[in-house]
Amino acid sequence: DVKVTQSSRYLVKRTGEKVFLECVQDMDHENMFWYRQDPGLGLRLIYFSYDVKMKEKGDIPEGYSVSREKKERFSLILESASTNQTSMYLCASIQQGRRGETQYFGPGTRLLVL
Amino acid sequence: AQTVTQSQPEMSVQEAETVTLSCTYDTSESDYYLFWYKQPPSRQMILVIRQEAYKQQNATENRFSVNFQKAAKSFSLKISDSQLGDAAMYFCAYRSALRGATNKLIFGTGTLLAVQP
């Protein structure tokens, strides 16, 4: 079974703090994604990565950056957390190139910025 | 740009009854996938069912089936014999299957399904 894990289920941070959200997958997937989930808005793509050291902006990248130093790990970074970044963050991964393959999601990290 | 619309923020069904969740999408692409994902209260998002646009036959997975109307750009999910464990947020999602496209998913806003005992 594919396993996507996220470092924390719940986080509470203060405005201005630097926040790291970690995601690890154990299936050697090339593609990894960070989504943000908000009520009434569904999931929106923040950043994604095709492979190690490669990253692409999604639909809402402002205020975020990412790091992919190893294939299995994809980190989302909030350089200076703000209250409007309070949200649920979901990581996902998928095998590149296989027709019909689906994304596998982590359990999510609920971030509260005070 | 592709969009996905779920017009029912909340739905309710009696246990053992059938419920249909609606989803419409907009795209100019000819090759794509459509998905229904389920997110129970524990928050782990899991795939319910998948449909490839070039396949005319509607996908089915046990009690879950879809009604895929490509011309109308409609992709509804039918849950038969509803169970208490079906209570969750359901998301409809789109992904391009064109060569060179990213694997990113475009999600609808979700439908919260309650199952009444």
PDB file of C-alpha atoms in Angstrom:
ATOM      1  CA  ASP A   1       0.000   0.000   0.000  1.00  0.00           C
ATOM      2  CA  VAL A   2       1.117   3.500  -0.759  1.00  0.00           C
ATOM      3  CA  LYS A   3       1.845   5.464   2.318  1.00  0.00           C
ATOM      4  CA  VAL A   4       1.984   9.234   2.466  1.00  0.00           C
ATOM      5  CA  THR A   5       2.772  10.642   5.879  1.00  0.00           C
ATOM      6  CA  GLN A   6       2.811  14.169   7.191  1.00  0.00           C
ATOM      7  CA  SER A   7       4.933  15.233  10.118  1.00  0.00           C
ATOM      8  CA  SER A   8       2.148  16.737  12.220  1.00  0.00           C
ATOM      9  CA  ARG A   9      -1.622  16.376  12.434  1.00  0.00           C
ATOM     10  CA  TYR A  10      -2.028  19.661  14.310  1.00  0.00           C
ATOM     11  CA  LEU A  11       0.188  22.702  14.579  1.00  0.00           C
ATOM     12  CA  VAL A  12      -0.221  26.006  16.373  1.00  0.00           C
ATOM     13  CA  LYS A  13       2.126  28.817  15.372  1.00  0.00           C
ATOM     14  CA  ARG A  14       2.393  32.534  15.934  1.00  0.00           C
ATOM     15  CA  THR A  15       2.257  35.213  13.269  1.00  0.00           C
ATOM     16  CA  GLY A  16       5.662  35.765  11.759  1.00  0.00           C
ATOM     17  CA  GLU A  17       7.062  32.344  12.622  1.00  0.00           C
ATOM     18  CA  LYS A  18       8.712  30.199   9.996  1.00  0.00           C
ATOM     19  CA  VAL A  19       6.764  26.986   9.589  1.00  0.00           C
ATOM     20  CA  PHE A  20       7.856  23.706   8.018  1.00  0.00           C
ATOM     21  CA  LEU A  21       5.355  21.074   6.952  1.00  0.00           C
ATOM     22  CA  GLU A  22       6.931  17.778   6.001  1.00  0.00           C
ATOM     23  CA  CYS A  23       5.568  15.092   3.724  1.00  0.00           C
ATOM     24  CA  VAL A  24       7.109  11.694   3.061  1.00  0.00           C
ATOM     25  CA  GLN A  25       5.973   8.997   0.615  1.00  0.00           C
ATOM     26  CA  ASP A  26       7.309   5.479   0.455  1.00  0.00           C
ATOM     27  CA  MET A  27       6.452   4.513  -3.135  1.00  0.00           C
ATOM     28  CA  ASP A  28       9.251   6.173  -5.080  1.00  0.00           C
ATOM     29  CA  HIS A  29       6.799   8.559  -6.727  1.00  0.00           C
ATOM     30  CA  GLU A  30       8.224  11.340  -8.855  1.00  0.00           C
ATOM     31  CA  ASN A  31       5.335  13.746  -8.483  1.00  0.00           C
ATOM     32  CA  MET A  32       4.381  15.306  -5.175  1.00  0.00           C
ATOM     33  CA  PHE A  33       1.854  18.025  -4.386  1.00  0.00           C
ATOM     34  CA  TRP A  34       0.831  20.400  -1.629  1.00  0.00           C
ATOM     35  CA  TYR A  35      -2.815  21.419  -1.441  1.00  0.00           C
ATOM     36  CA  ARG A  36      -4.622  23.713   0.905  1.00  0.00           C
ATOM     37  CA  GLN A  37      -8.178  22.883   1.974  1.00  0.00           C
ATOM     38  CA  ASP A  38     -10.614  25.543   3.155  1.00  0.00           C
ATOM     39  CA  PRO A  39     -14.369  25.277   3.750  1.00  0.00           C
ATOM     40  CA  GLY A  40     -16.355  26.264   0.694  1.00  0.00           C
ATOM     41  CA  LEU A  41     -13.239  26.423  -1.472  1.00  0.00           C
ATOM     42  CA  GLY A  42     -12.320  22.768  -1.816  1.00  0.00           C
ATOM     43  CA  LEU A  43      -8.661  21.939  -2.326  1.00  0.00           C
ATOM     44  CA  ARG A  44      -6.353  24.352  -4.069  1.00  0.00           C
ATOM     45  CA  LEU A  45      -2.888  23.554  -5.339  1.00  0.00           C
ATOM     46  CA  ILE A  46      -0.034  25.480  -3.728  1.00  0.00           C
ATOM     47  CA  TYR A  47       3.060  23.878  -5.265  1.00  0.00           C
ATOM     48  CA  PHE A  48       4.062  20.652  -6.913  1.00  0.00           C
ATOM     49  CA  SER A  49       7.265  18.898  -7.809  1.00  0.00           C
ATOM     50  CA  TYR A  50       8.132  16.638 -10.736  1.00  0.00           C
ATOM     51  CA  ASP A  51      11.323  15.311  -9.247  1.00  0.00           C
ATOM     52  CA  VAL A  52      14.143  16.062  -6.873  1.00  0.00           C
ATOM     53  CA  LYS A  53      15.039  19.753  -6.800  1.00  0.00           C
ATOM     54  CA  MET A  54      12.284  20.540  -9.286  1.00  0.00           C
ATOM     55  CA  LYS A  55       9.260  22.609  -8.312  1.00  0.00           C
ATOM     56  CA  GLU A  56       6.388  24.368  -9.992  1.00  0.00           C
ATOM     57  CA  LYS A  57       3.944  26.937  -8.679  1.00  0.00           C
ATOM     58  CA  GLY A  58       0.359  25.928  -8.353  1.00  0.00           C
ATOM     59  CA  ASP A  59      -2.657  28.173  -8.174  1.00  0.00           C
ATOM     60  CA  ILE A  60      -1.963  29.883  -4.839  1.00  0.00           C
ATOM     61  CA  PRO A  61       1.820  29.937  -4.223  1.00  0.00           C
ATOM     62  CA  GLU A  62       2.021  33.367  -2.585  1.00  0.00           C
ATOM     63  CA  GLY A  63       3.444  33.209   0.911  1.00  0.00           C
ATOM     64  CA  TYR A  64       4.760  29.677   0.459  1.00  0.00           C
ATOM     65  CA  SER A  65       7.885  27.974  -0.756  1.00  0.00           C
ATOM     66  CA  VAL A  66       8.857  24.318  -1.085  1.00  0.00           C
ATOM     67  CA  SER A  67      11.892  22.104  -0.916  1.00  0.00           C
ATOM     68  CA  ARG A  68      12.542  18.695  -2.446  1.00  0.00           C
ATOM     69  CA  GLU A  69      16.051  17.528  -1.658  1.00  0.00           C
ATOM     70  CA  LYS A  70      15.161  13.845  -1.668  1.00  0.00           C
ATOM     71  CA  LYS A  71      12.673  12.012  -3.816  1.00  0.00           C
ATOM     72  CA  GLU A  72      10.590  10.773  -0.925  1.00  0.00           C
ATOM     73  CA  ARG A  73      10.307  14.073   0.913  1.00  0.00           C
ATOM     74  CA  PHE A  74       8.506  17.266  -0.051  1.00  0.00           C
ATOM     75  CA  SER A  75       8.463  20.163   2.384  1.00  0.00           C
ATOM     76  CA  LEU A  76       6.151  23.150   2.435  1.00  0.00           C
ATOM     77  CA  ILE A  77       7.570  26.280   4.026  1.00  0.00           C
ATOM     78  CA  LEU A  78       5.725  29.297   5.328  1.00  0.00           C
ATOM     79  CA  GLU A  79       8.485  31.892   5.534  1.00  0.00           C
ATOM     80  CA  SER A  80       6.496  34.208   7.799  1.00  0.00           C
ATOM     81  CA  ALA A  81       3.207  32.707   8.893  1.00  0.00           C
ATOM     82  CA  SER A  82       0.114  34.871   8.750  1.00  0.00           C
ATOM     83  CA  THR A  83      -3.366  34.321  10.133  1.00  0.00           C
ATOM     84  CA  ASN A  84      -4.794  33.852   6.633  1.00  0.00           C
ATOM     85  CA  GLN A  85      -2.630  30.764   6.296  1.00  0.00           C
ATOM     86  CA  THR A  86      -4.664  29.014   8.969  1.00  0.00           C
ATOM     87  CA  SER A  87      -5.921  26.012   7.065  1.00  0.00           C
ATOM     88  CA  MET A  88      -5.738  22.275   6.461  1.00  0.00           C
ATOM     89  CA  TYR A  89      -2.724  21.275   4.365  1.00  0.00           C
ATOM     90  CA  LEU A  90      -2.749  18.061   2.375  1.00  0.00           C
ATOM     91  CA  CYS A  91       0.188  16.413   0.681  1.00  0.00           C
ATOM     92  CA  ALA A  92      -0.215  13.975  -2.203  1.00  0.00           C
ATOM     93  CA  SER A  93       1.974  11.900  -4.474  1.00  0.00           C
ATOM     94  CA  ILE A  94       1.572  10.037  -7.737  1.00  0.00           C
ATOM     95  CA  GLN A  95       3.670   7.877 -10.026  1.00  0.00           C
ATOM     96  CA  GLN A  96       4.646   9.816 -13.115  1.00  0.00           C
ATOM     97  CA  GLY A  97       3.693   8.451 -16.505  1.00  0.00           C
ATOM     98  CA  ARG A  98       1.275   5.701 -15.647  1.00  0.00           C
ATOM     99  CA  ARG A  99      -2.043   6.171 -17.355  1.00  0.00           C
ATOM    100  CA  GLY A 100      -4.906   5.981 -14.951  1.00  0.00           C
ATOM    101  CA  GLU A 101      -2.738   6.370 -11.859  1.00  0.00           C
ATOM    102  CA  THR A 102      -4.293   8.285  -8.987  1.00  0.00           C
ATOM    103  CA  GLN A 103      -2.996  10.611  -6.347  1.00  0.00           C
ATOM    104  CA  TYR A 104      -2.508   9.284  -2.825  1.00  0.00           C
ATOM    105  CA  PHE A 105      -3.046  11.701   0.022  1.00  0.00           C
ATOM    106  CA  GLY A 106      -1.529  12.124   3.426  1.00  0.00           C
ATOM    107  CA  PRO A 107      -3.677  12.553   6.544  1.00  0.00           C
ATOM    108  CA  GLY A 108      -3.356  16.335   6.505  1.00  0.00           C
ATOM    109  CA  THR A 109      -1.924  18.943   8.837  1.00  0.00           C
ATOM    110  CA  ARG A 110      -4.308  21.391  10.457  1.00  0.00           C
ATOM    111  CA  LEU A 111      -2.392  24.612  10.994  1.00  0.00           C
ATOM    112  CA  LEU A 112      -3.599  27.398  13.256  1.00  0.00           C
ATOM    113  CA  VAL A 113      -1.729  30.689  13.070  1.00  0.00           C
ATOM    114  CA  LEU A 114      -2.413  33.005  15.989  1.00  0.00           C
TER     115      LEU A 114
ATOM    116  CA  ALA B   1      -8.872  26.789 -17.584  1.00  0.00           C
ATOM    117  CA  GLN B   2     -10.704  23.791 -16.249  1.00  0.00           C
ATOM    118  CA  THR B   3     -13.252  24.150 -13.471  1.00  0.00           C
ATOM    119  CA  VAL B   4     -15.223  21.710 -11.361  1.00  0.00           C
ATOM    120  CA  THR B   5     -18.537  22.611  -9.751  1.00  0.00           C
ATOM    121  CA  GLN B   6     -20.380  20.829  -6.979  1.00  0.00           C
ATOM    122  CA  SER B   7     -23.648  22.630  -6.414  1.00  0.00           C
ATOM    123  CA  GLN B   8     -24.759  20.707  -3.324  1.00  0.00           C
ATOM    124  CA  PRO B   9     -22.830  21.829  -0.228  1.00  0.00           C
ATOM    125  CA  GLU B  10     -24.708  19.322   1.937  1.00  0.00           C
ATOM    126  CA  MET B  11     -26.809  16.230   1.378  1.00  0.00           C
ATOM    127  CA  SER B  12     -28.552  13.797   3.662  1.00  0.00           C
ATOM    128  CA  VAL B  13     -29.664  10.212   3.109  1.00  0.00           C
ATOM    129  CA  GLN B  14     -31.327   7.540   5.174  1.00  0.00           C
ATOM    130  CA  GLU B  15     -29.385   4.402   5.866  1.00  0.00           C
ATOM    131  CA  ALA B  16     -29.953   1.766   3.144  1.00  0.00           C
ATOM    132  CA  GLU B  17     -31.305   4.376   0.723  1.00  0.00           C
ATOM    133  CA  THR B  18     -29.694   5.690  -2.451  1.00  0.00           C
ATOM    134  CA  VAL B  19     -28.234   9.149  -2.900  1.00  0.00           C
ATOM    135  CA  THR B  20     -26.765  10.958  -5.891  1.00  0.00           C
ATOM    136  CA  LEU B  21     -24.125  13.648  -5.632  1.00  0.00           C
ATOM    137  CA  SER B  22     -23.810  16.060  -8.538  1.00  0.00           C
ATOM    138  CA  CYS B  23     -20.716  17.347 -10.278  1.00  0.00           C
ATOM    139  CA  THR B  24     -20.271  19.356 -13.434  1.00  0.00           C
ATOM    140  CA  TYR B  25     -17.038  20.418 -15.032  1.00  0.00           C
ATOM    141  CA  ASP B  26     -15.802  22.628 -17.784  1.00  0.00           C
ATOM    142  CA  THR B  27     -12.941  21.825 -20.112  1.00  0.00           C
ATOM    143  CA  SER B  28     -11.926  22.149 -23.727  1.00  0.00           C
ATOM    144  CA  GLU B  29      -9.740  19.055 -23.525  1.00  0.00           C
ATOM    145  CA  SER B  30     -10.742  15.745 -25.013  1.00  0.00           C
ATOM    146  CA  ASP B  31      -8.705  13.415 -22.837  1.00  0.00           C
ATOM    147  CA  TYR B  32      -9.039  13.573 -19.087  1.00  0.00           C
ATOM    148  CA  TYR B  33      -9.913  11.718 -15.929  1.00  0.00           C
ATOM    149  CA  LEU B  34     -12.623  12.367 -13.412  1.00  0.00           C
ATOM    150  CA  PHE B  35     -12.519  11.240  -9.823  1.00  0.00           C
ATOM    151  CA  TRP B  36     -14.634  11.094  -6.721  1.00  0.00           C
ATOM    152  CA  TYR B  37     -12.703  11.297  -3.477  1.00  0.00           C
ATOM    153  CA  LYS B  38     -14.080  10.691  -0.001  1.00  0.00           C
ATOM    154  CA  GLN B  39     -12.803  12.465   3.080  1.00  0.00           C
ATOM    155  CA  PRO B  40     -14.210  10.992   6.309  1.00  0.00           C
ATOM    156  CA  PRO B  41     -14.098  12.939   9.554  1.00  0.00           C
ATOM    157  CA  SER B  42     -10.605  11.498  10.238  1.00  0.00           C
ATOM    158  CA  ARG B  43      -9.518  13.553   7.192  1.00  0.00           C
ATOM    159  CA  GLN B  44      -7.636  10.937   5.175  1.00  0.00           C
ATOM    160  CA  MET B  45      -8.672  11.511   1.565  1.00  0.00           C
ATOM    161  CA  ILE B  46      -9.303   8.286  -0.303  1.00  0.00           C
ATOM    162  CA  LEU B  47     -10.263   7.529  -3.875  1.00  0.00           C
ATOM    163  CA  VAL B  48     -13.808   6.256  -4.361  1.00  0.00           C
ATOM    164  CA  ILE B  49     -14.052   5.889  -8.102  1.00  0.00           C
ATOM    165  CA  ARG B  50     -12.340   6.955 -11.310  1.00  0.00           C
ATOM    166  CA  GLN B  51     -13.595   7.506 -14.847  1.00  0.00           C
ATOM    167  CA  GLU B  52     -11.542   7.926 -18.003  1.00  0.00           C
ATOM    168  CA  ALA B  53     -13.167  10.287 -20.476  1.00  0.00           C
ATOM    169  CA  TYR B  54     -12.635   8.061 -23.502  1.00  0.00           C
ATOM    170  CA  LYS B  55     -14.533   5.213 -21.872  1.00  0.00           C
ATOM    171  CA  GLN B  56     -18.256   5.377 -22.501  1.00  0.00           C
ATOM    172  CA  GLN B  57     -19.089   2.806 -19.881  1.00  0.00           C
ATOM    173  CA  ASN B  58     -19.824   4.239 -16.468  1.00  0.00           C
ATOM    174  CA  ALA B  59     -17.406   3.182 -13.749  1.00  0.00           C
ATOM    175  CA  THR B  60     -18.679   1.085 -10.855  1.00  0.00           C
ATOM    176  CA  GLU B  61     -17.080   0.107  -7.562  1.00  0.00           C
ATOM    177  CA  ASN B  62     -19.359  -2.030  -5.406  1.00  0.00           C
ATOM    178  CA  ARG B  63     -22.097   0.301  -4.083  1.00  0.00           C
ATOM    179  CA  PHE B  64     -20.624   3.314  -5.855  1.00  0.00           C
ATOM    180  CA  SER B  65     -21.324   4.131  -9.474  1.00  0.00           C
ATOM    181  CA  VAL B  66     -21.121   7.175 -11.678  1.00  0.00           C
ATOM    182  CA  ASN B  67     -23.288   8.657 -14.367  1.00  0.00           C
ATOM    183  CA  PHE B  68     -20.820  10.157 -16.816  1.00  0.00           C
ATOM    184  CA  GLN B  69     -22.402  12.402 -19.421  1.00  0.00           C
ATOM    185  CA  LYS B  70     -19.506  13.667 -21.505  1.00  0.00           C
ATOM    186  CA  ALA B  71     -21.474  15.965 -23.777  1.00  0.00           C
ATOM    187  CA  ALA B  72     -23.195  17.570 -20.819  1.00  0.00           C
ATOM    188  CA  LYS B  73     -19.927  17.600 -18.819  1.00  0.00           C
ATOM    189  CA  SER B  74     -21.634  15.977 -15.907  1.00  0.00           C
ATOM    190  CA  PHE B  75     -20.207  13.369 -13.540  1.00  0.00           C
ATOM    191  CA  SER B  76     -22.545  12.371 -10.727  1.00  0.00           C
ATOM    192  CA  LEU B  77     -21.877   9.800  -8.017  1.00  0.00           C
ATOM    193  CA  LYS B  78     -24.553   7.363  -6.921  1.00  0.00           C
ATOM    194  CA  ILE B  79     -24.240   5.620  -3.587  1.00  0.00           C
ATOM    195  CA  SER B  80     -26.573   2.665  -3.197  1.00  0.00           C
ATOM    196  CA  ASP B  81     -27.571   1.020   0.074  1.00  0.00           C
ATOM    197  CA  SER B  82     -26.037   3.891   2.046  1.00  0.00           C
ATOM    198  CA  GLN B  83     -24.177   2.977   5.201  1.00  0.00           C
ATOM    199  CA  LEU B  84     -23.247   5.024   8.254  1.00  0.00           C
ATOM    200  CA  GLY B  85     -19.617   4.781   7.179  1.00  0.00           C
ATOM    201  CA  ASP B  86     -20.430   6.633   3.971  1.00  0.00           C
ATOM    202  CA  ALA B  87     -20.844   9.852   5.939  1.00  0.00           C
ATOM    203  CA  ALA B  88     -18.046  12.111   4.725  1.00  0.00           C
ATOM    204  CA  MET B  89     -17.112  15.032   2.532  1.00  0.00           C
ATOM    205  CA  TYR B  90     -17.089  14.013  -1.113  1.00  0.00           C
ATOM    206  CA  PHE B  91     -14.966  15.816  -3.671  1.00  0.00           C
ATOM    207  CA  CYS B  92     -15.240  15.642  -7.414  1.00  0.00           C
ATOM    208  CA  ALA B  93     -11.934  16.203  -9.223  1.00  0.00           C
ATOM    209  CA  TYR B  94     -10.596  16.579 -12.746  1.00  0.00           C
ATOM    210  CA  ARG B  95      -7.213  15.776 -14.186  1.00  0.00           C
ATOM    211  CA  SER B  96      -5.949  16.273 -17.695  1.00  0.00           C
ATOM    212  CA  ALA B  97      -4.705  13.183 -19.529  1.00  0.00           C
ATOM    213  CA  LEU B  98      -3.127  15.073 -22.387  1.00  0.00           C
ATOM    214  CA  ARG B  99       0.477  14.284 -23.170  1.00  0.00           C
ATOM    215  CA  GLY B 100       2.775  16.561 -21.212  1.00  0.00           C
ATOM    216  CA  ALA B 101       0.072  17.700 -18.808  1.00  0.00           C
ATOM    217  CA  THR B 102       0.796  17.802 -15.119  1.00  0.00           C
ATOM    218  CA  ASN B 103      -0.844  15.350 -12.790  1.00  0.00           C
ATOM    219  CA  LYS B 104      -2.466  18.047 -10.733  1.00  0.00           C
ATOM    220  CA  LEU B 105      -6.063  17.663  -9.664  1.00  0.00           C
ATOM    221  CA  ILE B 106      -8.696  20.352  -9.935  1.00  0.00           C
ATOM    222  CA  PHE B 107     -11.250  19.955  -7.189  1.00  0.00           C
ATOM    223  CA  GLY B 108     -14.814  20.997  -6.653  1.00  0.00           C
ATOM    224  CA  THR B 109     -15.843  22.593  -3.368  1.00  0.00           C
ATOM    225  CA  GLY B 110     -17.174  19.359  -1.911  1.00  0.00           C
ATOM    226  CA  THR B 111     -20.477  17.899  -0.745  1.00  0.00           C
ATOM    227  CA  LEU B 112     -20.913  16.965   2.891  1.00  0.00           C
ATOM    228  CA  LEU B 113     -22.979  13.791   3.085  1.00  0.00           C
ATOM    229  CA  ALA B 114     -24.823  12.875   6.270  1.00  0.00           C
ATOM    230  CA  VAL B 115     -26.265   9.388   6.710  1.00  0.00           C
ATOM    231  CA  GLN B 116     -29.242   9.132   9.040  1.00  0.00           C
ATOM    232  CA  PRO B 117     -29.788   5.866  10.922  1.00  0.00           C
TER     233      PRO B 117
END
